[in-house]
């Protein structure tokens, strides 16, 4: 049985010694580059150029489906929490085409995403991305054969938890930096400014004033925490298991942040029971992650981040729902979790 409380003192993350110099956005095509050794052949590139070129101009799934049908490109719509993803079967391999929802334009900085996406790929954490158009958000990634998102059972399996912990250590301790900082409080201000009907948040519950007070009280604490490259959106669907390897995908919210924000996201998004969460933390810290904090301090930071994430993603969901998207009971679940965690904040 894993017991996080048994640990003494930890040190999280390695110092950043240099920024990545070779991860740049191609200004002429506004695409994220790929290493030449991974470049697709000319015929595939021509097919990709046609498909991406059309998708950039319309981005409406129905029109893209019609285009693919007219050009005899085998395809099938596949899952995606907030984007329309399409599996393409091209002569040289399978690719996933992402069509972002038009309402996401104000929520995501595609330039930051493209830069960080490429850095993560070069670090061996992300899948190959031949195209990421920063104007439209259209993205094309190579499809991973025999890979699948992690499920609830795997999120309680020791082997998978060690893989997650290993990836996070490589991300947080890498000799690279992301282009931007992700801060839950700055993100909250931005999302709240986009919400037309403020009462969708302010009057969601009679206790919202207390919740907001608890949230803003933590801003000063969080701004003093160490910053490392983080994914910041590690829902189970964004972790693909392929044999003995694990890949993190969808780097839309990536940026420099406290490493424990990622651990909190895995635990919260995966609805992990306490024993599985303890095992994840044990695997992460036992691997040499460092920054000189005690288990008690780490646990406090995890609780803070879990609370802040629930508040932030509740607001995010309200913005998306106001724009016509349907998330079912997701918003209610995040709000309920925020209230529950508010009672145990340090």
CSV table of C-alpha atoms in Angstrom, one decimal:
chain,number,residue,atom,x,y,z
A,1,UNK,CA,0.0,0.0,0.0
A,2,UNK,CA,1.4,3.4,-1.0
A,3,UNK,CA,1.3,6.0,1.8
A,4,UNK,CA,2.4,9.5,0.7
A,5,UNK,CA,2.5,10.6,4.3
A,6,UNK,CA,5.4,8.4,5.1
A,7,UNK,CA,7.8,10.5,3.0
A,8,UNK,CA,10.1,13.0,4.5
A,9,UNK,CA,11.4,15.9,2.4
A,10,UNK,CA,11.2,16.2,-1.3
A,11,UNK,CA,12.8,18.3,-4.0
A,12,UNK,CA,10.6,18.8,-7.1
A,13,UNK,CA,12.1,19.5,-10.5
A,14,UNK,CA,15.5,20.2,-11.9
A,15,UNK,CA,16.8,23.7,-12.4
A,16,UNK,CA,16.2,25.1,-15.8
A,17,UNK,CA,19.7,25.5,-17.4
A,18,UNK,CA,18.7,26.6,-20.9
A,19,UNK,CA,15.7,27.2,-23.0
A,20,UNK,CA,15.1,25.2,-26.2
A,21,UNK,CA,16.5,27.2,-29.1
A,22,UNK,CA,15.5,24.9,-31.9
A,23,UNK,CA,11.8,24.8,-31.3
A,24,UNK,CA,10.4,27.6,-33.5
A,25,UNK,CA,7.2,28.4,-35.3
A,26,UNK,CA,7.5,28.5,-39.1
A,27,UNK,CA,6.5,32.1,-39.8
A,28,UNK,CA,6.0,31.6,-43.5
A,29,UNK,CA,3.4,28.9,-43.1
A,30,UNK,CA,2.5,29.4,-39.5
A,31,UNK,CA,3.0,25.8,-38.8
A,32,UNK,CA,4.8,24.0,-36.0
A,33,UNK,CA,7.8,22.2,-37.7
A,34,UNK,CA,8.8,18.5,-37.3
A,35,UNK,CA,12.3,17.1,-37.5
A,36,UNK,CA,13.4,16.1,-40.9
A,37,UNK,CA,13.9,12.5,-39.9
A,38,UNK,CA,10.2,12.4,-39.2
A,39,UNK,CA,9.1,14.3,-42.3
A,40,UNK,CA,6.4,12.6,-44.3
A,41,UNK,CA,7.0,11.9,-48.0
A,42,UNK,CA,5.9,14.2,-50.9
A,43,UNK,CA,2.7,12.4,-51.8
A,44,UNK,CA,1.5,12.4,-48.2
A,45,UNK,CA,2.4,16.1,-47.9
A,46,UNK,CA,0.4,17.0,-50.9
A,47,UNK,CA,-2.7,15.2,-49.5
A,48,UNK,CA,-2.1,16.9,-46.1
A,49,UNK,CA,-1.8,20.3,-47.8
A,50,UNK,CA,-5.1,19.9,-49.6
A,51,UNK,CA,-7.0,18.7,-46.5
A,52,UNK,CA,-5.5,21.2,-44.1
A,53,UNK,CA,-5.8,24.0,-46.6
A,54,UNK,CA,-9.6,23.4,-46.9
A,55,UNK,CA,-10.0,22.9,-43.2
A,56,UNK,CA,-8.3,26.2,-42.4
A,57,UNK,CA,-10.8,28.1,-44.5
A,58,UNK,CA,-14.0,26.6,-43.2
A,59,UNK,CA,-13.5,24.4,-40.1
A,60,UNK,CA,-17.1,23.3,-40.1
A,61,UNK,CA,-17.2,19.5,-39.6
A,62,UNK,CA,-19.9,18.9,-42.1
A,63,UNK,CA,-18.1,20.7,-44.9
A,64,UNK,CA,-14.9,19.0,-44.1
A,65,UNK,CA,-16.7,15.6,-44.2
A,66,UNK,CA,-18.1,16.5,-47.6
A,67,UNK,CA,-14.7,17.5,-48.9
A,68,UNK,CA,-13.1,14.3,-47.7
A,69,UNK,CA,-15.9,12.3,-49.3
A,70,UNK,CA,-15.5,14.1,-52.6
A,71,UNK,CA,-11.8,13.4,-52.6
A,72,UNK,CA,-12.2,9.8,-51.6
A,73,UNK,CA,-10.2,10.1,-48.4
A,74,UNK,CA,-11.2,7.4,-45.9
A,75,UNK,CA,-12.1,9.1,-42.6
A,76,UNK,CA,-14.1,8.6,-39.4
A,77,UNK,CA,-15.1,11.1,-36.7
A,78,UNK,CA,-13.5,10.2,-33.4
A,79,UNK,CA,-13.8,11.4,-29.8
A,80,UNK,CA,-12.8,14.8,-28.4
A,81,UNK,CA,-14.1,16.7,-25.4
A,82,UNK,CA,-14.0,20.1,-26.9
A,83,UNK,CA,-12.8,19.8,-30.5
A,84,UNK,CA,-14.0,17.8,-33.5
A,85,UNK,CA,-11.4,15.2,-34.3
A,86,UNK,CA,-11.3,13.2,-37.6
A,87,UNK,CA,-9.2,10.1,-38.2
A,88,UNK,CA,-7.8,10.2,-41.8
A,89,UNK,CA,-6.5,7.1,-43.5
A,90,UNK,CA,-3.9,8.3,-46.0
A,91,UNK,CA,-1.7,6.2,-48.2
A,92,UNK,CA,1.3,6.8,-46.0
A,93,UNK,CA,-0.4,6.3,-42.7
A,94,UNK,CA,-3.2,7.5,-40.4
A,95,UNK,CA,-3.5,11.0,-39.0
A,96,UNK,CA,-5.9,12.8,-36.7
A,97,UNK,CA,-7.2,16.2,-37.9
A,98,UNK,CA,-8.4,18.6,-35.2
A,99,UNK,CA,-11.1,21.1,-36.0
A,100,UNK,CA,-11.3,23.5,-33.0
A,101,UNK,CA,-14.6,25.0,-32.1
A,102,UNK,CA,-14.8,28.6,-33.3
A,103,UNK,CA,-15.7,29.8,-29.8
A,104,UNK,CA,-12.3,28.6,-28.5
A,105,UNK,CA,-10.4,31.4,-30.4
A,106,UNK,CA,-10.5,33.6,-27.3
A,107,UNK,CA,-9.6,30.9,-24.9
A,108,UNK,CA,-6.4,29.5,-26.5
A,109,UNK,CA,-3.2,31.2,-27.7
A,110,UNK,CA,-2.3,29.0,-30.6
A,111,UNK,CA,1.2,30.5,-30.9
A,112,UNK,CA,2.0,29.3,-27.4
A,113,UNK,CA,0.4,26.0,-28.1
A,114,UNK,CA,2.4,25.4,-31.3
A,115,UNK,CA,5.7,26.3,-29.6
A,116,UNK,CA,5.1,24.1,-26.5
A,117,UNK,CA,3.6,21.3,-28.6
A,118,UNK,CA,6.8,21.1,-30.6
A,119,UNK,CA,9.1,21.3,-27.5
A,120,UNK,CA,7.1,18.4,-25.9
A,121,UNK,CA,7.4,16.3,-29.1
A,122,UNK,CA,11.2,16.8,-29.1
A,123,UNK,CA,11.3,15.8,-25.5
A,124,UNK,CA,9.6,12.5,-26.4
A,125,UNK,CA,6.4,13.3,-24.5
A,126,UNK,CA,4.1,14.2,-27.4
A,127,UNK,CA,3.0,12.7,-30.7
A,128,UNK,CA,4.3,13.9,-34.0
A,129,UNK,CA,2.5,17.0,-35.3
A,130,UNK,CA,3.2,17.7,-38.9
A,131,UNK,CA,0.8,20.7,-38.9
A,132,UNK,CA,-0.4,23.2,-36.3
A,133,UNK,CA,-1.9,26.3,-37.9
A,134,UNK,CA,-1.7,29.1,-35.3
A,135,UNK,CA,-4.4,31.2,-37.1
A,136,UNK,CA,-7.1,28.7,-37.3
A,137,UNK,CA,-6.1,26.2,-34.7
A,138,UNK,CA,-6.3,23.3,-37.2
A,139,UNK,CA,-3.9,20.6,-36.2
A,140,UNK,CA,-2.8,17.3,-37.8
A,141,UNK,CA,-1.1,14.7,-35.7
A,142,UNK,CA,0.2,11.2,-36.6
A,143,UNK,CA,-2.2,8.6,-35.3
A,144,UNK,CA,-0.8,6.2,-32.7
A,145,UNK,CA,-1.6,2.6,-33.7
A,146,UNK,CA,-2.7,0.3,-30.9
A,147,UNK,CA,-2.9,3.2,-28.5
A,148,UNK,CA,-5.8,4.2,-26.2
A,149,UNK,CA,-6.6,6.8,-23.6
A,150,UNK,CA,-6.1,5.8,-20.0
A,151,UNK,CA,-9.3,4.6,-18.3
A,152,UNK,CA,-10.4,4.5,-14.6
A,153,UNK,CA,-9.0,1.0,-14.0
A,154,UNK,CA,-5.6,1.9,-15.4
A,155,UNK,CA,-5.5,5.1,-13.3
A,156,UNK,CA,-5.3,2.7,-10.3
A,157,UNK,CA,-2.8,0.4,-11.8
A,158,UNK,CA,0.8,0.7,-10.4
A,159,UNK,CA,2.5,0.3,-13.8
A,160,UNK,CA,0.4,3.1,-15.4
A,161,UNK,CA,0.9,5.3,-12.4
A,162,UNK,CA,4.7,4.9,-12.7
A,163,UNK,CA,4.5,5.7,-16.4
A,164,UNK,CA,2.5,8.9,-15.6
A,165,UNK,CA,5.0,9.8,-12.9
A,166,UNK,CA,8.0,9.2,-15.2
A,167,UNK,CA,6.5,11.4,-17.9
A,168,UNK,CA,5.8,14.2,-15.4
A,169,UNK,CA,9.4,14.0,-14.0
A,170,UNK,CA,10.7,14.3,-17.6
A,171,UNK,CA,8.4,17.2,-18.3
A,172,UNK,CA,9.0,19.1,-15.1
A,173,UNK,CA,12.7,18.4,-14.9
A,174,UNK,CA,13.6,19.0,-18.6
A,175,UNK,CA,16.2,21.3,-19.9
A,176,UNK,CA,13.7,23.5,-21.7
A,177,UNK,CA,11.2,26.1,-21.0
A,178,UNK,CA,7.7,26.8,-22.5
A,179,UNK,CA,7.0,30.2,-24.1
A,180,UNK,CA,4.3,31.2,-21.6
A,181,UNK,CA,3.1,30.9,-18.0
A,182,UNK,CA,-0.2,29.3,-17.1
A,183,UNK,CA,-1.7,30.8,-14.0
A,184,UNK,CA,-5.2,29.8,-12.8
A,185,UNK,CA,-6.0,33.3,-11.6
A,186,UNK,CA,-5.0,35.0,-14.8
A,187,UNK,CA,-7.0,32.4,-16.7
A,188,UNK,CA,-10.0,33.0,-14.4
A,189,UNK,CA,-10.0,36.7,-15.2
A,190,UNK,CA,-9.8,36.1,-18.9
A,191,UNK,CA,-12.6,33.5,-18.9
A,192,UNK,CA,-14.8,35.7,-16.6
A,193,UNK,CA,-14.4,38.6,-19.1
A,194,UNK,CA,-15.7,36.4,-21.8
A,195,UNK,CA,-18.8,35.4,-19.9
A,196,UNK,CA,-21.7,37.5,-21.1
A,197,UNK,CA,-24.1,36.7,-18.3
A,198,UNK,CA,-21.9,37.0,-15.1
A,199,UNK,CA,-24.7,35.5,-13.0
A,200,UNK,CA,-24.1,32.1,-14.6
A,201,UNK,CA,-21.1,32.1,-12.3
A,202,UNK,CA,-22.0,34.6,-9.5
A,203,UNK,CA,-25.4,33.1,-8.8
A,204,UNK,CA,-24.7,29.5,-9.5
A,205,UNK,CA,-25.0,28.8,-5.8
A,206,UNK,CA,-25.9,30.8,-2.7
A,207,UNK,CA,-22.4,30.1,-1.4
A,208,UNK,CA,-20.5,31.6,-4.4
A,209,UNK,CA,-19.3,34.7,-2.4
A,210,UNK,CA,-17.5,32.4,0.1
A,211,UNK,CA,-16.1,30.3,-2.7
A,212,UNK,CA,-14.7,33.3,-4.5
A,213,UNK,CA,-13.2,34.7,-1.3
A,214,UNK,CA,-11.4,31.4,-0.8
A,215,UNK,CA,-10.2,31.3,-4.4
A,216,UNK,CA,-8.7,34.8,-4.4
A,217,UNK,CA,-7.1,34.4,-1.0
A,218,UNK,CA,-4.8,31.8,-2.6
A,219,UNK,CA,-3.5,33.9,-5.4
A,220,UNK,CA,-0.6,35.4,-3.5
A,221,UNK,CA,0.5,31.9,-2.3
A,222,UNK,CA,0.3,30.4,-5.8
A,223,UNK,CA,2.3,33.2,-7.4
A,224,UNK,CA,5.3,32.3,-5.1
A,225,UNK,CA,5.5,28.7,-6.2
A,226,UNK,CA,8.3,27.4,-8.5
A,227,UNK,CA,7.6,27.3,-12.3
A,228,UNK,CA,8.4,24.4,-14.5
A,229,UNK,CA,7.0,23.3,-17.9
A,230,UNK,CA,3.6,21.8,-17.3
A,231,UNK,CA,0.8,20.3,-19.4
A,232,UNK,CA,-2.0,21.7,-17.2
A,233,UNK,CA,-4.9,19.7,-18.7
A,234,UNK,CA,-4.1,16.0,-17.9
A,235,UNK,CA,-7.6,14.6,-18.3
A,236,UNK,CA,-7.4,10.8,-18.9
A,237,UNK,CA,-8.3,11.4,-22.6
A,238,UNK,CA,-5.0,13.3,-23.0
A,239,UNK,CA,-2.8,10.4,-21.8
A,240,UNK,CA,-2.4,7.8,-24.5
A,241,UNK,CA,-1.0,4.4,-23.6
A,242,UNK,CA,0.9,2.5,-26.4
A,243,UNK,CA,2.4,-0.7,-25.2
A,244,UNK,CA,5.1,0.3,-22.7
A,245,UNK,CA,5.0,4.0,-23.7
A,246,UNK,CA,2.8,6.8,-22.6
A,247,UNK,CA,2.2,10.1,-24.5
A,248,UNK,CA,0.6,13.3,-23.4
A,249,UNK,CA,-1.4,15.0,-26.1
A,250,UNK,CA,-3.4,18.3,-26.6
A,251,UNK,CA,-1.0,20.9,-25.2
A,252,UNK,CA,-3.5,23.8,-25.6
A,253,UNK,CA,-3.3,24.9,-21.9
A,254,UNK,CA,0.4,24.1,-21.5
A,255,UNK,CA,2.8,26.6,-19.9
A,256,UNK,CA,5.1,27.2,-17.0
A,257,UNK,CA,3.4,26.4,-13.7
A,258,UNK,CA,3.9,24.7,-10.4
A,259,UNK,CA,4.7,21.0,-11.1
A,260,UNK,CA,2.1,20.0,-8.5
A,261,UNK,CA,-0.6,21.5,-10.6
A,262,UNK,CA,-0.1,18.6,-13.1
A,263,UNK,CA,-0.2,16.0,-10.3
A,264,UNK,CA,-3.4,17.6,-9.0
A,265,UNK,CA,-5.0,17.5,-12.4
A,266,UNK,CA,-4.3,13.8,-12.9
A,267,UNK,CA,-5.8,13.1,-9.5
A,268,UNK,CA,-8.8,15.4,-9.9
A,269,UNK,CA,-9.6,14.7,-13.6
A,270,UNK,CA,-9.2,11.0,-13.1
A,271,UNK,CA,-11.3,11.0,-9.9
A,272,UNK,CA,-8.6,8.9,-8.3
A,273,UNK,CA,-9.2,7.3,-4.9
A,274,UNK,CA,-6.9,8.3,-2.2
A,275,UNK,CA,-4.8,5.1,-2.3
A,276,UNK,CA,-4.1,5.5,-6.1
A,277,UNK,CA,-3.3,9.2,-5.6
A,278,UNK,CA,-0.8,8.2,-2.9
A,279,UNK,CA,0.8,5.7,-5.2
A,280,UNK,CA,1.1,8.3,-8.0
A,281,UNK,CA,2.8,10.8,-5.6
A,282,UNK,CA,5.1,8.1,-4.2
A,283,UNK,CA,6.2,7.1,-7.8
A,284,UNK,CA,6.8,10.8,-8.7
A,285,UNK,CA,8.8,11.7,-5.7
A,286,UNK,CA,10.7,8.4,-5.4
A,287,UNK,CA,12.1,9.0,-8.9
A,288,UNK,CA,14.2,11.9,-7.7
A,289,UNK,CA,11.8,14.9,-8.4
A,290,UNK,CA,13.1,17.7,-6.3
A,291,UNK,CA,12.6,21.2,-4.9
A,292,UNK,CA,13.1,20.7,-1.2
A,293,UNK,CA,9.5,20.6,0.1
A,294,UNK,CA,8.0,18.3,2.8
A,295,UNK,CA,5.2,15.8,2.2
A,296,UNK,CA,3.0,18.0,4.2
A,297,UNK,CA,3.7,21.1,2.1
A,298,UNK,CA,3.2,19.1,-1.1
A,299,UNK,CA,-0.1,17.8,0.1
A,300,UNK,CA,-1.2,21.4,0.9
A,301,UNK,CA,-0.2,22.5,-2.6
A,302,UNK,CA,-2.1,19.6,-4.1
A,303,UNK,CA,-5.3,20.6,-2.2
A,304,UNK,CA,-4.9,24.2,-3.3
A,305,UNK,CA,-4.5,23.3,-6.9
A,306,UNK,CA,-7.4,20.8,-6.9
A,307,UNK,CA,-9.6,23.5,-5.5
A,308,UNK,CA,-8.5,26.2,-7.9
A,309,UNK,CA,-8.8,23.8,-10.9
A,310,UNK,CA,-12.4,23.0,-10.0
A,311,UNK,CA,-13.3,26.7,-9.7
A,312,UNK,CA,-11.5,27.6,-12.9
A,313,UNK,CA,-13.0,24.7,-15.0
A,314,UNK,CA,-16.5,25.4,-13.6
A,315,UNK,CA,-16.2,28.9,-15.0
A,316,UNK,CA,-14.6,27.6,-18.3
A,317,UNK,CA,-17.6,25.3,-18.7
A,318,UNK,CA,-20.1,28.1,-18.2
A,319,UNK,CA,-18.3,30.1,-20.9
A,320,UNK,CA,-18.5,27.2,-23.2
A,321,UNK,CA,-22.1,26.4,-22.4
A,322,UNK,CA,-23.1,30.0,-23.0
A,323,UNK,CA,-21.5,29.7,-26.5
A,324,UNK,CA,-23.8,26.7,-27.2
A,325,UNK,CA,-21.7,23.7,-26.2
A,326,UNK,CA,-23.2,20.9,-24.0
A,327,UNK,CA,-21.1,19.4,-21.2
A,328,UNK,CA,-23.9,17.6,-19.4
A,329,UNK,CA,-23.3,17.5,-15.7
A,330,UNK,CA,-19.6,18.4,-15.9
A,331,UNK,CA,-20.1,22.0,-14.5
A,332,UNK,CA,-22.2,20.8,-11.5
A,333,UNK,CA,-19.6,18.1,-10.7
A,334,UNK,CA,-16.7,20.7,-10.7
A,335,UNK,CA,-18.7,23.1,-8.6
A,336,UNK,CA,-19.6,20.4,-6.0
A,337,UNK,CA,-15.9,19.3,-5.9
A,338,UNK,CA,-14.8,22.9,-5.3
A,339,UNK,CA,-17.1,23.3,-2.4
A,340,UNK,CA,-16.0,20.0,-0.9
A,341,UNK,CA,-12.3,21.0,-1.2
A,342,UNK,CA,-12.9,24.5,0.2
A,343,UNK,CA,-13.6,22.9,3.5
A,344,UNK,CA,-10.1,21.4,3.8
A,345,UNK,CA,-8.0,24.2,2.3
A,346,UNK,CA,-4.8,24.8,4.3
